[in-house]
mmCIF file of C-alpha atoms in Angstrom:
data_model
loop_
_atom_site.group_PDB
_atom_site.id
_atom_site.type_symbol
_atom_site.label_atom_id
_atom_site.label_comp_id
_atom_site.label_asym_id
_atom_site.label_seq_id
_atom_site.Cartn_x
_atom_site.Cartn_y
_atom_site.Cartn_z
ATOM 1 C CA UNK L 1 -30.057 15.018 62.546
ATOM 2 C CA UNK L 2 -28.118 11.962 63.690
ATOM 3 C CA UNK L 3 -24.988 13.292 61.988
ATOM 4 C CA UNK L 4 -24.826 16.409 64.130
ATOM 5 C CA UNK L 5 -21.586 16.749 66.055
ATOM 6 C CA UNK L 6 -21.069 18.754 69.238
ATOM 7 C CA UNK L 7 -19.344 21.469 67.211
ATOM 8 C CA UNK L 8 -22.413 21.766 64.955
ATOM 9 C CA UNK L 9 -24.573 22.759 67.934
ATOM 10 C CA UNK L 10 -22.635 26.023 68.096
ATOM 11 C CA UNK L 11 -22.780 26.594 64.304
ATOM 12 C CA UNK L 12 -26.293 27.597 63.130
ATOM 13 C CA UNK L 13 -25.311 27.307 59.465
ATOM 14 C CA UNK L 14 -24.139 23.704 59.859
ATOM 15 C CA UNK L 15 -27.240 22.861 61.857
ATOM 16 C CA UNK L 16 -29.492 24.308 59.126
ATOM 17 C CA UNK L 17 -27.556 22.384 56.501
ATOM 18 C CA UNK L 18 -27.952 19.130 58.445
ATOM 19 C CA UNK L 19 -31.709 19.757 58.853
ATOM 20 C CA UNK L 20 -32.082 20.460 55.124
ATOM 21 C CA UNK L 21 -30.239 17.265 54.246
ATOM 22 C CA UNK L 22 -32.410 15.272 56.655
ATOM 23 C CA UNK L 23 -35.568 16.685 55.025
ATOM 24 C CA UNK L 24 -34.217 15.870 51.559
ATOM 25 C CA UNK L 25 -33.421 12.290 52.590
ATOM 26 C CA UNK L 26 -36.926 11.921 54.059
ATOM 27 C CA UNK L 27 -38.427 13.126 50.759
ATOM 28 C CA UNK L 28 -36.184 10.753 48.758
ATOM 29 C CA UNK L 29 -37.107 7.782 50.985
ATOM 30 C CA UNK L 30 -40.809 8.544 50.570
ATOM 31 C CA UNK L 31 -40.457 8.913 46.797
ATOM 32 C CA UNK L 32 -38.486 5.634 46.466
ATOM 33 C CA UNK L 33 -41.017 3.763 48.617
ATOM 34 C CA UNK L 34 -43.844 5.028 46.387
ATOM 35 C CA UNK L 35 -41.983 4.089 43.177
ATOM 36 C CA UNK L 36 -41.115 0.571 44.368
ATOM 37 C CA UNK L 37 -44.721 -0.005 45.515
ATOM 38 C CA UNK L 38 -44.001 -2.106 48.580
ATOM 39 C CA UNK L 39 -40.875 -3.797 47.211
ATOM 40 C CA UNK L 40 -37.578 -3.540 49.054
ATOM 41 C CA UNK L 41 -35.632 -0.426 48.104
ATOM 42 C CA UNK L 42 -32.044 -1.331 47.086
ATOM 43 C CA UNK L 43 -29.339 -0.231 49.495
ATOM 44 C CA UNK L 44 -26.995 2.553 48.429
ATOM 45 C CA UNK L 45 -24.362 4.810 49.932
ATOM 46 C CA UNK L 46 -25.811 7.888 51.599
ATOM 47 C CA UNK L 47 -23.570 10.823 50.830
ATOM 48 C CA UNK L 48 -23.969 14.320 49.411
ATOM 49 C CA UNK L 49 -23.291 13.262 45.815
ATOM 50 C CA UNK L 50 -25.886 10.476 45.928
ATOM 51 C CA UNK L 51 -28.412 12.845 47.526
ATOM 52 C CA UNK L 52 -27.830 15.399 44.764
ATOM 53 C CA UNK L 53 -28.375 12.819 41.996
ATOM 54 C CA UNK L 54 -31.484 11.363 43.635
ATOM 55 C CA UNK L 55 -32.915 14.848 44.220
ATOM 56 C CA UNK L 56 -32.445 15.755 40.550
ATOM 57 C CA UNK L 57 -33.947 12.428 39.473
ATOM 58 C CA UNK L 58 -36.950 12.982 41.744
ATOM 59 C CA UNK L 59 -37.526 16.477 40.369
ATOM 60 C CA UNK L 60 -37.229 15.217 36.773
ATOM 61 C CA UNK L 61 -39.683 12.412 37.535
ATOM 62 C CA UNK L 62 -42.160 14.848 39.072
ATOM 63 C CA UNK L 63 -41.909 17.137 36.026
ATOM 64 C CA UNK L 64 -42.479 14.140 33.716
ATOM 65 C CA UNK L 65 -45.530 13.110 35.756
ATOM 66 C CA UNK L 66 -46.934 16.626 35.543
ATOM 67 C CA UNK L 67 -46.348 16.769 31.782
ATOM 68 C CA UNK L 68 -48.001 13.359 31.310
ATOM 69 C CA UNK L 69 -50.959 14.491 33.389
ATOM 70 C CA UNK L 70 -51.338 17.668 31.324
ATOM 71 C CA UNK L 71 -51.065 15.683 28.068
ATOM 72 C CA UNK L 72 -53.695 13.192 29.194
ATOM 73 C CA UNK L 73 -56.041 16.040 30.154
ATOM 74 C CA UNK L 74 -55.550 17.712 26.758
ATOM 75 C CA UNK L 75 -56.221 14.424 24.951
ATOM 76 C CA UNK L 76 -59.384 13.840 26.944
ATOM 77 C CA UNK L 77 -60.596 17.345 26.170
ATOM 78 C CA UNK L 78 -59.764 16.907 22.471
ATOM 79 C CA UNK L 79 -61.650 13.614 22.303
ATOM 80 C CA UNK L 80 -64.562 15.221 24.073
ATOM 81 C CA UNK L 81 -64.596 18.060 21.540
ATOM 82 C CA UNK L 82 -64.421 15.586 18.647
ATOM 83 C CA UNK L 83 -67.350 13.653 20.086
ATOM 84 C CA UNK L 84 -69.330 16.877 20.383
ATOM 85 C CA UNK L 85 -68.696 17.856 16.741
ATOM 86 C CA UNK L 86 -71.892 17.340 14.703
ATOM 87 C CA UNK L 87 -71.204 15.386 11.591
ATOM 88 C CA UNK L 88 -72.239 16.896 8.310
ATOM 89 C CA UNK L 89 -74.562 14.599 6.377
ATOM 90 C CA UNK L 90 -73.370 16.070 3.113
ATOM 91 C CA UNK L 91 -69.753 15.179 3.913
ATOM 92 C CA UNK L 92 -70.773 11.647 4.817
ATOM 93 C CA UNK L 93 -72.682 11.312 1.549
ATOM 94 C CA UNK L 94 -69.698 12.570 -0.459
ATOM 95 C CA UNK L 95 -67.365 10.176 1.397
ATOM 96 C CA UNK L 96 -69.773 7.276 0.784
ATOM 97 C CA UNK L 97 -69.983 8.087 -2.941
ATOM 98 C CA UNK L 98 -66.183 8.417 -3.126
ATOM 99 C CA UNK L 99 -65.656 5.015 -1.500
ATOM 100 C CA UNK L 100 -68.226 3.381 -3.784
ATOM 101 C CA UNK L 101 -66.502 4.889 -6.851
ATOM 102 C CA UNK L 102 -63.023 3.719 -5.899
ATOM 103 C CA UNK L 103 -61.571 0.391 -6.806
ATOM 104 C CA UNK L 104 -60.313 -1.974 -4.158
ATOM 105 C CA UNK L 105 -56.726 -0.801 -4.730
ATOM 106 C CA UNK L 106 -57.777 2.845 -4.564
ATOM 107 C CA UNK L 107 -59.686 2.288 -1.335
ATOM 108 C CA UNK L 108 -56.650 0.582 0.162
ATOM 109 C CA UNK L 109 -54.450 3.479 -0.971
ATOM 110 C CA UNK L 110 -56.866 6.031 0.524
ATOM 111 C CA UNK L 111 -57.005 4.121 3.802
ATOM 112 C CA UNK L 112 -53.200 3.873 3.861
ATOM 113 C CA UNK L 113 -52.773 7.630 3.274
ATOM 114 C CA UNK L 114 -55.351 8.459 5.929
ATOM 115 C CA UNK L 115 -53.788 6.055 8.454
ATOM 116 C CA UNK L 116 -50.333 7.415 7.739
ATOM 117 C CA UNK L 117 -51.485 11.014 8.193
ATOM 118 C CA UNK L 118 -53.117 10.102 11.508
ATOM 119 C CA UNK L 119 -50.071 8.118 12.703
ATOM 120 C CA UNK L 120 -47.646 10.914 11.749
ATOM 121 C CA UNK L 121 -50.012 13.590 13.139
ATOM 122 C CA UNK L 122 -49.719 15.758 10.017
ATOM 123 C CA UNK L 123 -52.177 18.567 9.288
ATOM 124 C CA UNK L 124 -52.801 17.362 5.712
ATOM 125 C CA UNK L 125 -52.550 14.118 3.771
ATOM 126 C CA UNK L 126 -50.361 15.584 1.018
ATOM 127 C CA UNK L 127 -47.647 13.130 -0.083
ATOM 128 C CA UNK L 128 -44.863 15.715 0.351
ATOM 129 C CA UNK L 129 -45.970 16.503 3.902
ATOM 130 C CA UNK L 130 -46.168 12.800 4.727
ATOM 131 C CA UNK L 131 -42.729 12.213 3.195
ATOM 132 C CA UNK L 132 -41.092 15.022 5.207
ATOM 133 C CA UNK L 133 -42.774 13.845 8.415
ATOM 134 C CA UNK L 134 -41.718 10.244 7.754
ATOM 135 C CA UNK L 135 -38.076 11.285 7.126
ATOM 136 C CA UNK L 136 -38.057 13.350 10.310
ATOM 137 C CA UNK L 137 -39.477 10.482 12.357
ATOM 138 C CA UNK L 138 -36.981 8.036 10.802
ATOM 139 C CA UNK L 139 -34.048 10.345 11.622
ATOM 140 C CA UNK L 140 -35.285 10.797 15.187
ATOM 141 C CA UNK L 141 -35.743 7.042 15.579
ATOM 142 C CA UNK L 142 -32.221 6.354 14.289
ATOM 143 C CA UNK L 143 -30.712 8.952 16.664
ATOM 144 C CA UNK L 144 -32.602 7.475 19.587
ATOM 145 C CA UNK L 145 -31.451 3.978 18.582
ATOM 146 C CA UNK L 146 -27.802 5.118 18.500
ATOM 147 C CA UNK L 147 -28.161 6.861 21.854
ATOM 148 C CA UNK L 148 -29.817 3.772 23.331
ATOM 149 C CA UNK L 149 -26.943 1.575 22.092
ATOM 150 C CA UNK L 150 -24.438 4.019 23.580
ATOM 151 C CA UNK L 151 -26.304 4.019 26.899
ATOM 152 C CA UNK L 152 -26.419 0.204 26.937
ATOM 153 C CA UNK L 153 -22.663 0.053 26.298
ATOM 154 C CA UNK L 154 -22.081 2.575 29.069
ATOM 155 C CA UNK L 155 -24.365 0.615 31.388
ATOM 156 C CA UNK L 156 -22.405 -2.590 30.678
ATOM 157 C CA UNK L 157 -19.128 -0.801 31.392
ATOM 158 C CA UNK L 158 -20.483 0.679 34.619
ATOM 159 C CA UNK L 159 -21.756 -2.741 35.691
ATOM 160 C CA UNK L 160 -18.321 -4.246 35.058
ATOM 161 C CA UNK L 161 -16.586 -1.474 36.982
ATOM 162 C CA UNK L 162 -19.099 -1.786 39.818
ATOM 163 C CA UNK L 163 -18.435 -5.527 40.049
ATOM 164 C CA UNK L 164 -14.693 -4.885 40.056
ATOM 165 C CA UNK L 165 -15.007 -2.253 42.768
ATOM 166 C CA UNK L 166 -17.169 -4.551 44.878
ATOM 167 C CA UNK L 167 -14.549 -7.300 44.504
ATOM 168 C CA UNK L 168 -11.797 -4.902 45.562
ATOM 169 C CA UNK L 169 -13.904 -3.665 48.481
ATOM 170 C CA UNK L 170 -14.512 -7.245 49.618
ATOM 171 C CA UNK L 171 -10.762 -7.890 49.331
ATOM 172 C CA UNK L 172 -10.009 -4.834 51.446
ATOM 173 C CA UNK L 173 -12.551 -5.866 54.071
ATOM 174 C CA UNK L 174 -11.607 -9.580 54.282
ATOM 175 C CA UNK L 175 -7.870 -9.735 53.504
ATOM 176 C CA UNK L 176 -5.852 -9.793 56.753
ATOM 177 C CA UNK L 177 -3.041 -7.893 55.008
ATOM 178 C CA UNK L 178 -5.221 -4.757 54.953
ATOM 179 C CA UNK L 179 -6.495 -5.076 58.516
ATOM 180 C CA UNK L 180 -5.255 -2.871 61.322
ATOM 181 C CA UNK L 181 -2.469 -4.519 63.379
ATOM 182 C CA UNK L 182 -3.467 -5.480 66.916
ATOM 183 C CA UNK L 183 -0.387 -3.798 68.377
ATOM 184 C CA UNK L 184 -1.041 -0.511 66.554
ATOM 185 C CA UNK L 185 -2.441 1.200 69.634
ATOM 186 C CA UNK L 186 0.490 0.050 71.770
ATOM 187 C CA UNK L 187 2.962 1.193 69.104
ATOM 188 C CA UNK L 188 1.225 4.544 68.865
ATOM 189 C CA UNK L 189 1.420 5.038 72.624
ATOM 190 C CA UNK L 190 5.096 4.013 72.647
ATOM 191 C CA UNK L 191 5.944 6.354 69.776
ATOM 192 C CA UNK L 192 4.082 9.184 71.481
ATOM 193 C CA UNK L 193 6.043 8.564 74.670
ATOM 194 C CA UNK L 194 9.337 8.484 72.751
ATOM 195 C CA UNK L 195 8.399 11.683 70.947
ATOM 196 C CA UNK L 196 7.762 13.463 74.237
ATOM 197 C CA UNK L 197 11.051 12.112 75.608
ATOM 198 C CA UNK L 198 12.981 13.282 72.544
ATOM 199 C CA UNK L 199 11.378 16.713 72.731
ATOM 200 C CA UNK L 200 12.515 16.975 76.338
ATOM 201 C CA UNK L 201 16.045 15.913 75.325
ATOM 202 C CA UNK L 202 16.071 18.441 72.485
ATOM 203 C CA UNK L 203 15.111 21.262 74.847
ATOM 204 C CA UNK L 204 17.794 20.074 77.288
ATOM 205 C CA UNK L 205 20.476 20.001 74.587
ATOM 206 C CA UNK L 206 19.357 23.394 73.307
ATOM 207 C CA UNK L 207 19.763 24.789 76.818
ATOM 208 C CA UNK L 208 23.237 23.220 77.068
ATOM 209 C CA UNK L 209 24.211 24.615 73.684
ATOM 210 C CA UNK L 210 23.013 28.072 74.690
ATOM 211 C CA UNK L 211 25.041 27.848 77.911
ATOM 212 C CA UNK L 212 28.163 26.758 76.000
ATOM 213 C CA UNK L 213 27.745 29.553 73.474
ATOM 214 C CA UNK L 214 27.286 32.050 76.289
ATOM 215 C CA UNK L 215 30.423 30.747 78.050
ATOM 216 C CA UNK L 216 32.399 30.814 74.815
ATOM 217 C CA UNK L 217 31.341 34.380 74.134
ATOM 218 C CA UNK L 218 32.474 35.414 77.618
ATOM 219 C CA UNK L 219 35.868 33.704 77.335
ATOM 220 C CA UNK L 220 36.538 34.694 73.720
ATOM 221 C CA UNK L 221 39.611 36.959 73.297
ATOM 222 C CA UNK L 222 39.649 39.917 70.905
ATOM 223 C CA UNK L 223 42.032 38.036 68.615
ATOM 224 C CA UNK L 224 39.760 34.998 68.391
ATOM 225 C CA UNK L 225 36.646 37.025 67.700
ATOM 226 C CA UNK L 226 37.174 36.684 63.974
ATOM 227 C CA UNK L 227 38.126 33.010 64.013
ATOM 228 C CA UNK L 228 35.063 32.088 62.047
ATOM 229 C CA UNK L 229 35.391 34.876 59.484
ATOM 230 C CA UNK L 230 35.873 34.199 55.762
ATOM 231 C CA UNK L 231 39.430 35.590 55.732
ATOM 232 C CA UNK L 232 40.565 33.320 58.540
ATOM 233 C CA UNK L 233 38.955 30.322 56.898
ATOM 234 C CA UNK L 234 40.746 31.159 53.652
ATOM 235 C CA UNK L 235 44.107 31.380 55.404
ATOM 236 C CA UNK L 236 43.478 28.049 57.092
ATOM 237 C CA UNK L 237 42.703 26.447 53.716
ATOM 238 C CA UNK L 238 45.940 27.883 52.216
ATOM 239 C CA UNK L 239 47.959 26.552 55.155
ATOM 240 C CA UNK L 240 46.302 23.172 54.745
ATOM 241 C CA UNK L 241 47.245 23.181 51.052
ATOM 242 C CA UNK L 242 50.915 24.022 51.852
ATOM 243 C CA UNK L 243 50.927 21.312 54.504
ATOM 244 C CA UNK L 244 49.646 18.762 51.965
ATOM 245 C CA UNK L 245 52.419 19.740 49.512
ATOM 246 C CA UNK L 246 55.090 19.338 52.220
ATOM 247 C CA UNK L 247 53.655 15.951 53.129
ATOM 248 C CA UNK L 248 53.916 14.829 49.484
ATOM 249 C CA UNK L 249 57.572 15.989 49.276
ATOM 250 C CA UNK L 250 58.442 14.179 52.496
ATOM 251 C CA UNK L 251 56.840 10.994 51.208
ATOM 252 C CA UNK L 252 58.840 11.308 47.958
ATOM 253 C CA UNK L 253 62.087 11.718 49.869
ATOM 254 C CA UNK L 254 61.230 8.739 52.042
ATOM 255 C CA UNK L 255 60.730 6.617 48.904
ATOM 256 C CA UNK L 256 64.125 7.757 47.562
ATOM 257 C CA UNK L 257 65.840 6.969 50.877
ATOM 258 C CA UNK L 258 64.161 3.558 50.934
ATOM 259 C CA UNK L 259 66.025 2.677 47.728
ATOM 260 C CA UNK L 260 69.343 2.873 49.664
ATOM 261 C CA UNK L 261 68.193 0.571 52.426
ATOM 262 C CA UNK L 262 70.785 -2.053 53.435
ATOM 263 C CA UNK L 263 73.846 0.160 52.779
ATOM 264 C CA UNK L 264 76.306 0.843 55.633
ATOM 265 C CA UNK L 265 75.852 4.017 57.611
ATOM 266 C CA UNK L 266 79.444 5.123 56.917
ATOM 267 C CA UNK L 267 79.747 7.077 53.680
ATOM 268 C CA UNK L 268 83.072 5.568 52.510
ATOM 269 C CA UNK L 269 81.935 2.039 53.192
ATOM 270 C CA UNK L 270 78.645 2.801 51.377
ATOM 271 C CA UNK L 271 80.631 4.029 48.359
ATOM 272 C CA UNK L 272 82.708 0.844 48.323
ATOM 273 C CA UNK L 273 79.550 -1.254 48.487
ATOM 274 C CA UNK L 274 78.037 0.728 45.615
ATOM 275 C CA UNK L 275 81.273 0.225 43.606
ATOM 276 C CA UNK L 276 81.122 -3.552 44.124
ATOM 277 C CA UNK L 277 77.512 -3.544 42.990
ATOM 278 C CA UNK L 278 78.429 -1.548 39.877
ATOM 279 C CA UNK L 279 81.194 -4.085 39.035
ATOM 280 C CA UNK L 280 78.723 -6.937 39.389
ATOM 281 C CA UNK L 281 76.258 -5.015 37.237
ATOM 282 C CA UNK L 282 78.908 -4.659 34.489
ATOM 283 C CA UNK L 283 79.646 -8.378 34.654
ATOM 284 C CA UNK L 284 75.975 -9.230 34.361
ATOM 285 C CA UNK L 285 75.645 -6.913 31.376
ATOM 286 C CA UNK L 286 78.633 -8.527 29.578
ATOM 287 C CA UNK L 287 77.238 -11.939 30.295
ATOM 288 C CA UNK L 288 73.905 -10.866 28.849
ATOM 289 C CA UNK L 289 75.585 -9.481 25.690
ATOM 290 C CA UNK L 290 77.575 -12.715 25.175
ATOM 291 C CA UNK L 291 74.435 -14.807 25.539
ATOM 292 C CA UNK L 292 72.591 -12.569 23.096
ATOM 293 C CA UNK L 293 75.458 -12.788 20.518
ATOM 294 C CA UNK L 294 75.517 -16.572 20.907
ATOM 295 C CA UNK L 295 71.808 -16.764 20.235
ATOM 296 C CA UNK L 296 72.136 -14.557 17.141
ATOM 297 C CA UNK L 297 75.126 -16.631 15.758
#
């Protein structure tokens, strides 16, 4: 009932669920106190999953107690009936004569067969029946031994994992790196304030954008109505492509003109200068050929 929230007061289903859980926890606490017989009950996490497991364990324990009680009552009644059975004197005489006629080994064998039949709870003392019962009990014992070893291995693994989880939990609770920053509340308030401010700015800019779009729509001419259409955009891309080609041609011409830098502006004088350079070029070529022939000779 302590876990009820204000919203649960207006939800009858949640309130009933909380009451049922409180009753179940009260039953579990009473059952654990009875089982521990005055000893301190170990602490554990109280959640729905733990409550479900403990409730099933309590019910299984109650069924086992009832079965044990019934079995004890049946055994008492059977012993009472056996005590009330009147022994036959003739049977006792035959048994006494049989024992006196047996050797020591035979008496030991008879006692062993009788004890085995009683221990195995077989209806007869026939060797085949005793053998089948003994094999069945041996198989059951081996299966239980294997299951017990598996449970012990699982218990060891769970204990290791529990220790590891407790270590990690202690690390999370004690390590300052996982603690909440002291300025978190101030940062949260500041971010909330900035968020509100940005929302106000966004609404303001949206209003401005709407006003600009409205003004643009009013001042838009019929010819500019289709300025954003696909055809107009295509034409603009074609014009941009032609403009890029012209720019490349102009740059090529500028590189060609740059090769004639330093020549006179007058055409005749430029031709004379080019002629002089050609004569010098011929002289340099002849000089190169003579040097090459000298090297070869």
